[in-house]
Tab-separated table of C-alpha atoms and ligand atoms in Angstrom:
chain	number	residue	atom	x	y	z
A	1	ASP	CA	20.538	-7.610	10.861
A	2	LYS	CA	18.858	-9.558	8.093
A	3	LYS	CA	16.385	-7.768	5.874
A	4	VAL	CA	12.932	-9.223	6.448
A	5	VAL	CA	11.149	-10.019	3.183
A	6	LEU	CA	7.575	-11.231	2.815
A	7	ILE	CA	6.479	-12.584	-0.577
A	8	THR	CA	2.988	-13.597	-1.712
A	9	GLY	CA	2.250	-16.464	-4.109
A	10	CYS	CA	5.351	-18.589	-3.468
A	11	SER	CA	4.067	-22.064	-4.377
A	12	SER	CA	5.218	-21.656	-7.987
A	13	GLY	CA	6.663	-19.357	-10.621
A	14	ILE	CA	8.219	-15.979	-9.913
A	15	GLY	CA	7.355	-15.981	-6.202
A	16	LEU	CA	8.956	-19.381	-5.690
A	17	SER	CA	12.137	-18.424	-7.564
A	18	LEU	CA	12.487	-15.160	-5.699
A	19	ALA	CA	11.979	-16.886	-2.330
A	20	VAL	CA	14.610	-19.503	-3.220
A	21	ARG	CA	17.144	-16.892	-4.371
A	22	LEU	CA	16.756	-14.695	-1.299
A	23	ALA	CA	16.651	-17.586	1.184
A	24	SER	CA	19.840	-19.087	-0.265
A	25	ASP	CA	21.684	-15.777	-0.501
A	26	PRO	CA	25.399	-16.494	-0.029
A	27	ASN	CA	25.706	-13.663	2.517
A	28	LYS	CA	22.520	-14.698	4.313
A	29	GLU	CA	21.287	-11.153	4.058
A	30	TYR	CA	17.602	-11.955	4.031
A	31	LYS	CA	14.992	-13.591	6.204
A	32	VAL	CA	12.256	-14.683	3.853
A	33	TYR	CA	8.627	-15.270	4.716
A	34	ALA	CA	7.457	-17.246	1.706
A	35	THR	CA	3.676	-17.171	1.816
A	36	MET	CA	1.192	-19.227	-0.149
A	37	ARG	CA	-2.536	-19.765	-0.189
A	38	ASN	CA	-2.321	-23.516	0.112
A	39	LEU	CA	0.399	-24.937	2.351
A	40	ALA	CA	-0.107	-28.372	0.812
A	41	LYS	CA	1.861	-26.983	-2.137
A	42	LYS	CA	5.000	-26.185	-0.157
A	43	GLU	CA	7.016	-29.261	-1.242
A	44	ARG	CA	8.176	-27.738	-4.507
A	45	LEU	CA	9.575	-24.697	-2.731
A	46	LEU	CA	11.267	-26.888	-0.133
A	47	GLU	CA	12.829	-29.048	-2.838
A	48	CYS	CA	14.123	-26.014	-4.719
A	49	VAL	CA	15.692	-24.428	-1.681
A	50	LYS	CA	17.571	-27.685	-0.968
A	51	GLY	CA	17.913	-27.331	2.776
A	52	LEU	CA	19.819	-24.040	2.461
A	53	HIS	CA	17.141	-22.161	4.287
A	54	ARG	CA	17.453	-23.168	7.923
A	55	ASP	CA	17.681	-19.651	9.380
A	56	THR	CA	16.631	-17.790	6.290
A	57	MET	CA	13.132	-18.946	5.362
A	58	ASP	CA	9.756	-19.627	6.931
A	59	ILE	CA	6.686	-20.667	5.010
A	60	LEU	CA	3.370	-19.109	6.029
A	61	GLN	CA	-0.196	-19.552	4.842
A	62	MET	CA	-1.628	-16.439	3.241
A	63	ASP	CA	-4.549	-16.001	0.883
A	64	VAL	CA	-4.416	-12.462	-0.475
A	65	THR	CA	-8.197	-12.425	-0.821
A	66	GLY	CA	-8.692	-13.041	2.899
A	67	GLN	CA	-8.123	-10.130	5.222
A	68	GLN	CA	-7.813	-12.345	8.283
A	69	SER	CA	-5.378	-14.613	6.502
A	70	ILE	CA	-3.168	-11.615	5.678
A	71	LEU	CA	-3.297	-10.321	9.268
A	72	ASP	CA	-2.534	-13.791	10.674
A	73	ALA	CA	0.527	-14.095	8.434
A	74	ARG	CA	1.674	-10.627	9.427
A	75	ASP	CA	1.353	-11.484	13.102
A	76	ARG	CA	3.514	-14.571	12.650
A	77	VAL	CA	6.527	-12.580	11.480
A	78	VAL	CA	8.902	-13.135	14.401
A	79	GLU	CA	10.884	-9.929	13.817
A	80	LYS	CA	7.642	-7.939	14.058
A	81	ARG	CA	8.634	-5.947	11.000
A	82	VAL	CA	8.804	-6.376	7.233
A	83	ASP	CA	11.457	-4.416	5.365
A	84	ILE	CA	10.558	-5.624	1.883
A	85	LEU	CA	7.032	-6.619	0.875
A	86	VAL	CA	6.653	-8.407	-2.465
A	87	CYS	CA	3.098	-8.524	-3.834
A	88	ASN	CA	3.360	-11.203	-6.455
A	89	ALA	CA	0.289	-13.443	-6.216
A	90	GLY	CA	-1.846	-13.177	-9.319
A	91	VAL	CA	-4.033	-15.093	-11.729
A	92	GLY	CA	-5.056	-14.805	-15.369
A	93	LEU	CA	-8.400	-14.973	-17.140
A	94	MET	CA	-8.607	-15.446	-20.868
A	95	GLY	CA	-11.442	-15.775	-23.354
A	96	PRO	CA	-14.163	-13.857	-25.198
A	97	LEU	CA	-15.636	-11.272	-22.848
A	98	GLU	CA	-19.248	-12.241	-23.520
A	99	ALA	CA	-18.523	-15.766	-22.244
A	100	GLN	CA	-17.163	-14.709	-18.863
A	101	SER	CA	-19.199	-15.069	-15.706
A	102	LEU	CA	-19.527	-12.280	-13.179
A	103	ASP	CA	-18.005	-14.649	-10.618
A	104	SER	CA	-14.839	-15.245	-12.594
A	105	MET	CA	-14.514	-11.518	-13.308
A	106	ARG	CA	-14.907	-10.722	-9.607
A	107	GLN	CA	-12.416	-13.418	-8.700
A	108	ILE	CA	-9.575	-12.011	-10.809
A	109	LEU	CA	-10.152	-8.474	-9.539
A	110	ASP	CA	-10.250	-9.868	-6.022
A	111	VAL	CA	-6.875	-11.577	-6.321
A	112	ASN	CA	-4.911	-9.237	-8.575
A	113	LEU	CA	-6.244	-5.863	-7.527
A	114	LEU	CA	-7.832	-6.014	-4.092
A	115	GLY	CA	-5.441	-8.788	-3.016
A	116	THR	CA	-2.467	-6.570	-3.769
A	117	ILE	CA	-4.032	-3.519	-2.149
A	118	GLN	CA	-5.211	-5.368	0.971
A	119	THR	CA	-1.771	-6.855	1.451
A	120	ILE	CA	-0.118	-3.454	1.211
A	121	GLN	CA	-2.700	-1.976	3.594
A	122	ALA	CA	-1.810	-4.548	6.228
A	123	PHE	CA	1.918	-3.766	6.163
A	124	LEU	CA	1.776	-0.023	5.585
A	125	PRO	CA	1.358	1.162	9.186
A	126	GLY	CA	4.375	-0.920	10.247
A	127	MET	CA	6.551	0.448	7.465
A	128	LYS	CA	5.485	4.011	8.205
A	129	ALA	CA	6.295	3.546	11.901
A	130	GLN	CA	9.680	2.017	11.032
A	131	GLY	CA	10.476	4.977	8.823
A	132	GLN	CA	11.548	2.751	5.942
A	133	GLY	CA	10.329	0.055	3.614
A	134	ARG	CA	10.203	-1.381	0.143
A	135	ILE	CA	7.087	-2.501	-1.682
A	136	LEU	CA	7.705	-4.496	-4.860
A	137	VAL	CA	4.855	-5.566	-7.077
A	138	THR	CA	4.966	-8.048	-9.948
A	139	GLY	CA	3.536	-6.003	-12.773
A	140	SER	CA	2.795	-6.943	-16.332
A	141	THR	CA	3.156	-5.314	-19.727
A	142	GLY	CA	-0.558	-6.226	-19.826
A	143	GLY	CA	-0.908	-3.541	-17.160
A	144	LEU	CA	0.446	-0.951	-19.570
A	145	HIS	CA	-1.263	-1.837	-22.833
A	146	GLY	CA	-4.372	-3.813	-23.684
A	147	LEU	CA	-4.471	-7.381	-24.980
A	148	PRO	CA	-7.460	-8.912	-26.758
A	149	PHE	CA	-9.248	-11.677	-24.838
A	150	ASN	CA	-7.544	-10.467	-21.635
A	151	GLU	CA	-9.855	-7.567	-20.775
A	152	LEU	CA	-10.232	-8.423	-17.106
A	153	TYR	CA	-6.596	-9.394	-16.612
A	154	CYS	CA	-5.447	-6.135	-18.186
A	155	ALA	CA	-8.049	-4.164	-16.242
A	156	SER	CA	-6.745	-5.678	-13.001
A	157	LYS	CA	-3.105	-4.990	-13.872
A	158	PHE	CA	-3.812	-1.453	-15.163
A	159	ALA	CA	-5.556	-0.813	-11.870
A	160	VAL	CA	-2.549	-2.077	-9.932
A	161	GLU	CA	-0.428	0.469	-11.831
A	162	GLY	CA	-2.744	3.267	-10.756
A	163	ALA	CA	-2.792	2.171	-7.151
A	164	CYS	CA	0.991	1.806	-6.988
A	165	GLU	CA	1.740	5.099	-8.692
A	166	SER	CA	-0.633	6.874	-6.343
A	167	MET	CA	1.003	5.288	-3.326
A	168	ALA	CA	4.499	6.046	-4.588
A	169	VAL	CA	3.804	9.777	-4.610
A	170	LEU	CA	2.808	9.724	-0.955
A	171	LEU	CA	5.128	7.095	0.406
A	172	GLN	CA	8.351	8.803	-0.602
A	173	HIS	CA	7.575	11.094	2.340
A	174	PHE	CA	7.929	8.042	4.586
A	175	ASN	CA	11.105	6.640	3.030
A	176	ILE	CA	9.043	3.817	1.544
A	177	HIS	CA	9.877	2.955	-2.066
A	178	VAL	CA	7.307	1.367	-4.356
A	179	SER	CA	8.547	-0.484	-7.453
A	180	LEU	CA	6.748	-2.344	-10.197
A	181	ILE	CA	8.639	-5.132	-11.914
A	182	GLU	CA	7.018	-5.192	-15.349
A	183	CYS	CA	7.165	-8.663	-16.892
A	184	GLY	CA	6.394	-9.789	-20.408
A	185	PRO	CA	5.796	-13.524	-20.867
A	186	VAL	CA	7.565	-15.640	-18.245
A	187	ASN	CA	7.964	-19.430	-18.125
A	188	THR	CA	5.858	-20.320	-15.108
A	189	ASP	CA	2.654	-22.175	-14.304
A	190	PHE	CA	0.766	-18.994	-15.159
A	191	LEU	CA	-0.689	-20.399	-18.394
A	192	VAL	CA	-1.689	-23.620	-16.634
A	193	ASN	CA	-3.139	-21.819	-13.628
A	194	LEU	CA	-5.104	-19.187	-15.506
A	195	GLN	CA	-8.785	-19.570	-16.177
A	196	LYS	CA	-9.013	-20.013	-19.907
A	197	ALA	CA	-11.955	-20.678	-22.194
A	198	GLU	CA	-11.076	-23.673	-24.401
A	199	LEU	CA	-12.419	-23.738	-27.934
A	200	GLY	CA	-14.877	-26.605	-27.324
A	201	ASP	CA	-16.214	-25.202	-24.008
A	202	SER	CA	-19.958	-24.900	-23.589
A	203	SER	CA	-19.457	-21.313	-22.383
A	204	LEU	CA	-18.394	-20.470	-25.950
A	205	LYS	CA	-21.563	-21.875	-27.583
A	206	GLN	CA	-23.222	-18.455	-27.670
A	207	VAL	CA	-20.171	-16.678	-29.062
A	208	ASP	CA	-20.263	-15.673	-32.735
A	209	PRO	CA	-17.993	-17.486	-35.215
A	210	HIS	CA	-15.913	-14.423	-36.124
A	211	THR	CA	-14.935	-13.871	-32.494
A	212	LEU	CA	-14.147	-17.564	-32.117
A	213	SER	CA	-11.877	-17.606	-35.140
A	214	LEU	CA	-10.042	-14.539	-33.828
A	215	TYR	CA	-9.797	-16.220	-30.427
A	216	GLU	CA	-8.280	-19.280	-32.045
A	217	LYS	CA	-5.665	-17.039	-33.675
A	218	TYR	CA	-5.024	-15.330	-30.398
A	219	LEU	CA	-4.439	-18.662	-28.660
A	220	GLN	CA	-1.930	-19.678	-31.340
A	221	HIS	CA	-0.174	-16.342	-31.026
A	222	CYS	CA	-0.078	-16.646	-27.267
A	223	GLY	CA	1.320	-20.189	-27.450
A	224	SER	CA	4.114	-19.173	-29.791
A	225	VAL	CA	4.986	-16.058	-27.784
A	226	PHE	CA	5.343	-18.173	-24.643
A	227	GLN	CA	7.354	-20.762	-26.544
A	228	ASN	CA	9.706	-18.331	-28.277
A	229	ALA	CA	9.960	-15.207	-26.208
A	230	ALA	CA	9.237	-16.092	-22.585
A	231	GLN	CA	11.857	-15.235	-19.976
A	232	ASP	CA	12.931	-17.642	-17.266
A	233	THR	CA	12.105	-16.801	-13.689
A	234	GLU	CA	15.843	-16.422	-12.917
A	235	GLU	CA	15.953	-13.404	-15.230
A	236	ILE	CA	12.973	-11.886	-13.463
A	237	VAL	CA	14.546	-12.531	-10.072
A	238	LYS	CA	17.686	-10.623	-11.150
A	239	VAL	CA	15.551	-7.556	-11.793
A	240	PHE	CA	13.883	-7.914	-8.386
A	241	LEU	CA	17.361	-8.078	-6.842
A	242	ASP	CA	18.415	-4.925	-8.690
A	243	ALA	CA	15.441	-3.116	-7.234
A	244	ILE	CA	16.006	-4.559	-3.764
A	245	GLN	CA	19.707	-3.703	-3.710
A	246	SER	CA	19.429	-0.241	-5.212
A	247	PRO	CA	19.701	2.553	-2.624
A	248	CYS	CA	17.210	4.522	-4.661
A	249	PRO	CA	15.042	2.115	-6.659
A	250	ALA	CA	13.118	3.166	-9.750
A	251	PHE	CA	9.338	3.064	-9.745
A	252	ARG	CA	9.218	0.902	-12.867
A	253	TYR	CA	11.572	-1.833	-14.031
A	254	PHE	CA	11.219	-3.668	-17.339
A	255	THR	CA	12.440	-7.237	-17.094
A	256	SER	CA	13.428	-7.159	-20.763
A	257	GLY	CA	15.904	-4.407	-19.890
A	258	ASP	CA	14.269	-1.646	-21.851
A	259	ILE	CA	10.699	-0.565	-22.432
A	260	PRO	CA	9.280	-2.994	-25.044
A	261	PRO	CA	8.584	-1.323	-28.443
A	262	LEU	CA	4.829	-1.926	-28.269
A	263	THR	CA	4.601	-0.453	-24.799
A	264	LYS	CA	6.559	2.552	-25.999
A	265	LEU	CA	3.981	3.243	-28.728
A	266	LYS	CA	1.531	4.096	-26.019
A	267	ILE	CA	3.740	6.991	-24.934
A	268	THR	CA	4.986	8.138	-28.312
A	269	GLU	CA	1.617	7.866	-30.103
A	270	PRO	CA	-0.855	9.075	-27.492
A	271	ASP	CA	-3.928	8.879	-29.753
A	272	GLY	CA	-3.738	5.112	-29.235
A	273	LEU	CA	-4.557	4.050	-32.770
A	274	THR	CA	-0.980	3.155	-33.667
A	275	TYR	CA	-0.759	0.746	-30.751
A	276	ILE	CA	-4.140	-0.799	-31.484
A	277	GLY	CA	-3.264	-1.273	-35.153
A	278	ALA	CA	0.172	-2.691	-34.412
A	279	MET	CA	-1.062	-5.168	-31.811
A	280	SER	CA	-3.926	-6.280	-34.010
A	281	LYS	CA	-1.569	-6.855	-36.911
A	282	ILE	CA	0.803	-8.907	-34.791
A	283	ILE	CA	-1.911	-11.154	-33.432
A	284	PHE	CA	-4.399	-11.394	-36.289
A	285	SER	CA	-2.064	-10.685	-39.204
A	286	ASP	CA	-3.858	-12.564	-41.967
A	287	GLU	CA	-7.286	-11.217	-41.040
A	288	GLU	CA	-8.395	-8.148	-43.030
A	289	GLN	CA	-7.895	-5.051	-40.840
B	301	LIG	P1	2.112	-18.742	-11.198
B	301	LIG	O1	0.731	-19.146	-11.530
B	301	LIG	O2	3.186	-19.779	-11.207
B	301	LIG	O3	2.199	-17.996	-9.788
B	301	LIG	C1	1.140	-17.246	-9.243
B	301	LIG	C2	1.033	-17.596	-7.784
B	301	LIG	O4	-0.010	-16.832	-7.160
B	301	LIG	C3	0.689	-19.065	-7.604
B	301	LIG	O5	1.620	-19.651	-6.716
B	301	LIG	C4	-0.714	-19.033	-7.020
B	301	LIG	O6	-0.971	-20.113	-6.141
B	301	LIG	C5	-0.689	-17.708	-6.300
B	301	LIG	N1	-2.046	-17.247	-5.961
B	301	LIG	C6	-3.162	-17.233	-6.735
B	301	LIG	N2	-4.219	-16.792	-6.032
B	301	LIG	C7	-3.763	-16.520	-4.777
B	301	LIG	C8	-4.356	-16.051	-3.589
B	301	LIG	N3	-5.670	-15.773	-3.524
B	301	LIG	N4	-3.576	-15.881	-2.493
B	301	LIG	C9	-2.262	-16.162	-2.526
B	301	LIG	N5	-1.637	-16.641	-3.620
B	301	LIG	C10	-2.380	-16.813	-4.728
B	301	LIG	O7	2.487	-17.586	-12.232
B	301	LIG	P2	3.617	-16.448	-12.188
B	301	LIG	O8	3.905	-16.154	-13.600
B	301	LIG	O9	4.722	-16.786	-11.275
B	301	LIG	O10	2.764	-15.226	-11.608
B	301	LIG	C11	3.253	-14.341	-10.625
B	301	LIG	C12	2.835	-12.926	-10.968
B	301	LIG	O11	3.459	-12.557	-12.194
B	301	LIG	C13	1.334	-12.734	-11.190
B	301	LIG	O12	0.927	-11.555	-10.538
B	301	LIG	C14	1.223	-12.589	-12.691
B	301	LIG	O13	0.123	-11.802	-13.064
B	301	LIG	C15	2.528	-11.895	-13.004
B	301	LIG	N6	2.938	-11.991	-14.403
B	301	LIG	C16	3.177	-13.200	-14.991
B	301	LIG	C17	3.531	-13.264	-16.334
B	301	LIG	C18	3.799	-14.578	-17.021
B	301	LIG	O14	3.882	-14.589	-18.246
B	301	LIG	N7	3.984	-15.672	-16.335
B	301	LIG	C19	3.659	-12.090	-17.074
B	301	LIG	C20	3.423	-10.865	-16.452
B	301	LIG	C21	3.070	-10.829	-15.107
């Protein structure tokens, strides 16, 4: 029997690549439900999968912020079970904190945090009844250490860590494995799709000049990190496959292979100041500390 996989956020990026890889598996081991908020965006996925998906992929509408939408997608799974749930949908929000509206802050928590949790809630009873399951979540190094001008994004991803770790402790009693795939920068539409304050925006008019000059530096840093150090989605997909194929998957996978040095500082230097100093130096190096 094929393993039934349901993935959120498949219209682009990591979700799309993972759906394509699993749906075109040479051994046809998987039946993929590639879900997306807006079905009008399904062409890219269909082009990438190049017709190799006849019995291995269905595309379903699913907005992770809508409970009914999640339940409707679940009810359209023909096999009436999901073996592997991949919570991948997510958005970014970048800019000086004092310029962010309550609405945009709520929105990112809604998608990244409550969206992930609501999705898991909907599939949990089925997995418990089946006596087995895998829950994979696209995590971020920004869920393990803070990043300036990304307070809400990091808050949402830190919160996902807490929710997943809490679940993992319980769910091992049900033969359900939870794994976080921790990504650094990845070449996707993420930077295009995220809500970002641009330097000339009216929302930044009230922000003080020192913050704005640091923000400008941050944006340059971010641009060069994505240009020089971003991984391709294929590399991320390999790590997902490792987790999926492992008989006893780890709770946390780092897509760079090992725990990144900055993330490690958080564990080795628990007072936090070493991390804060190191990150500040990397981003704002020519600013007096
Ligand atoms: P992306 O923008 O290409 O993909 C995100 C997907 O989520 C999009 O297809 C988008 O339509 C979908 N989405 C947004 N809101 C949704 C909703 N309400 N319901 C359903 N789908 C929704 O970017 P990506 O890099 O592929 O992002 C995938 C995941 O990876 C996200 O959770 C992101 O936080 C995480 N991540 C990305 C990076 C990176 O550098 N790209 C780094 C670390 C973690």
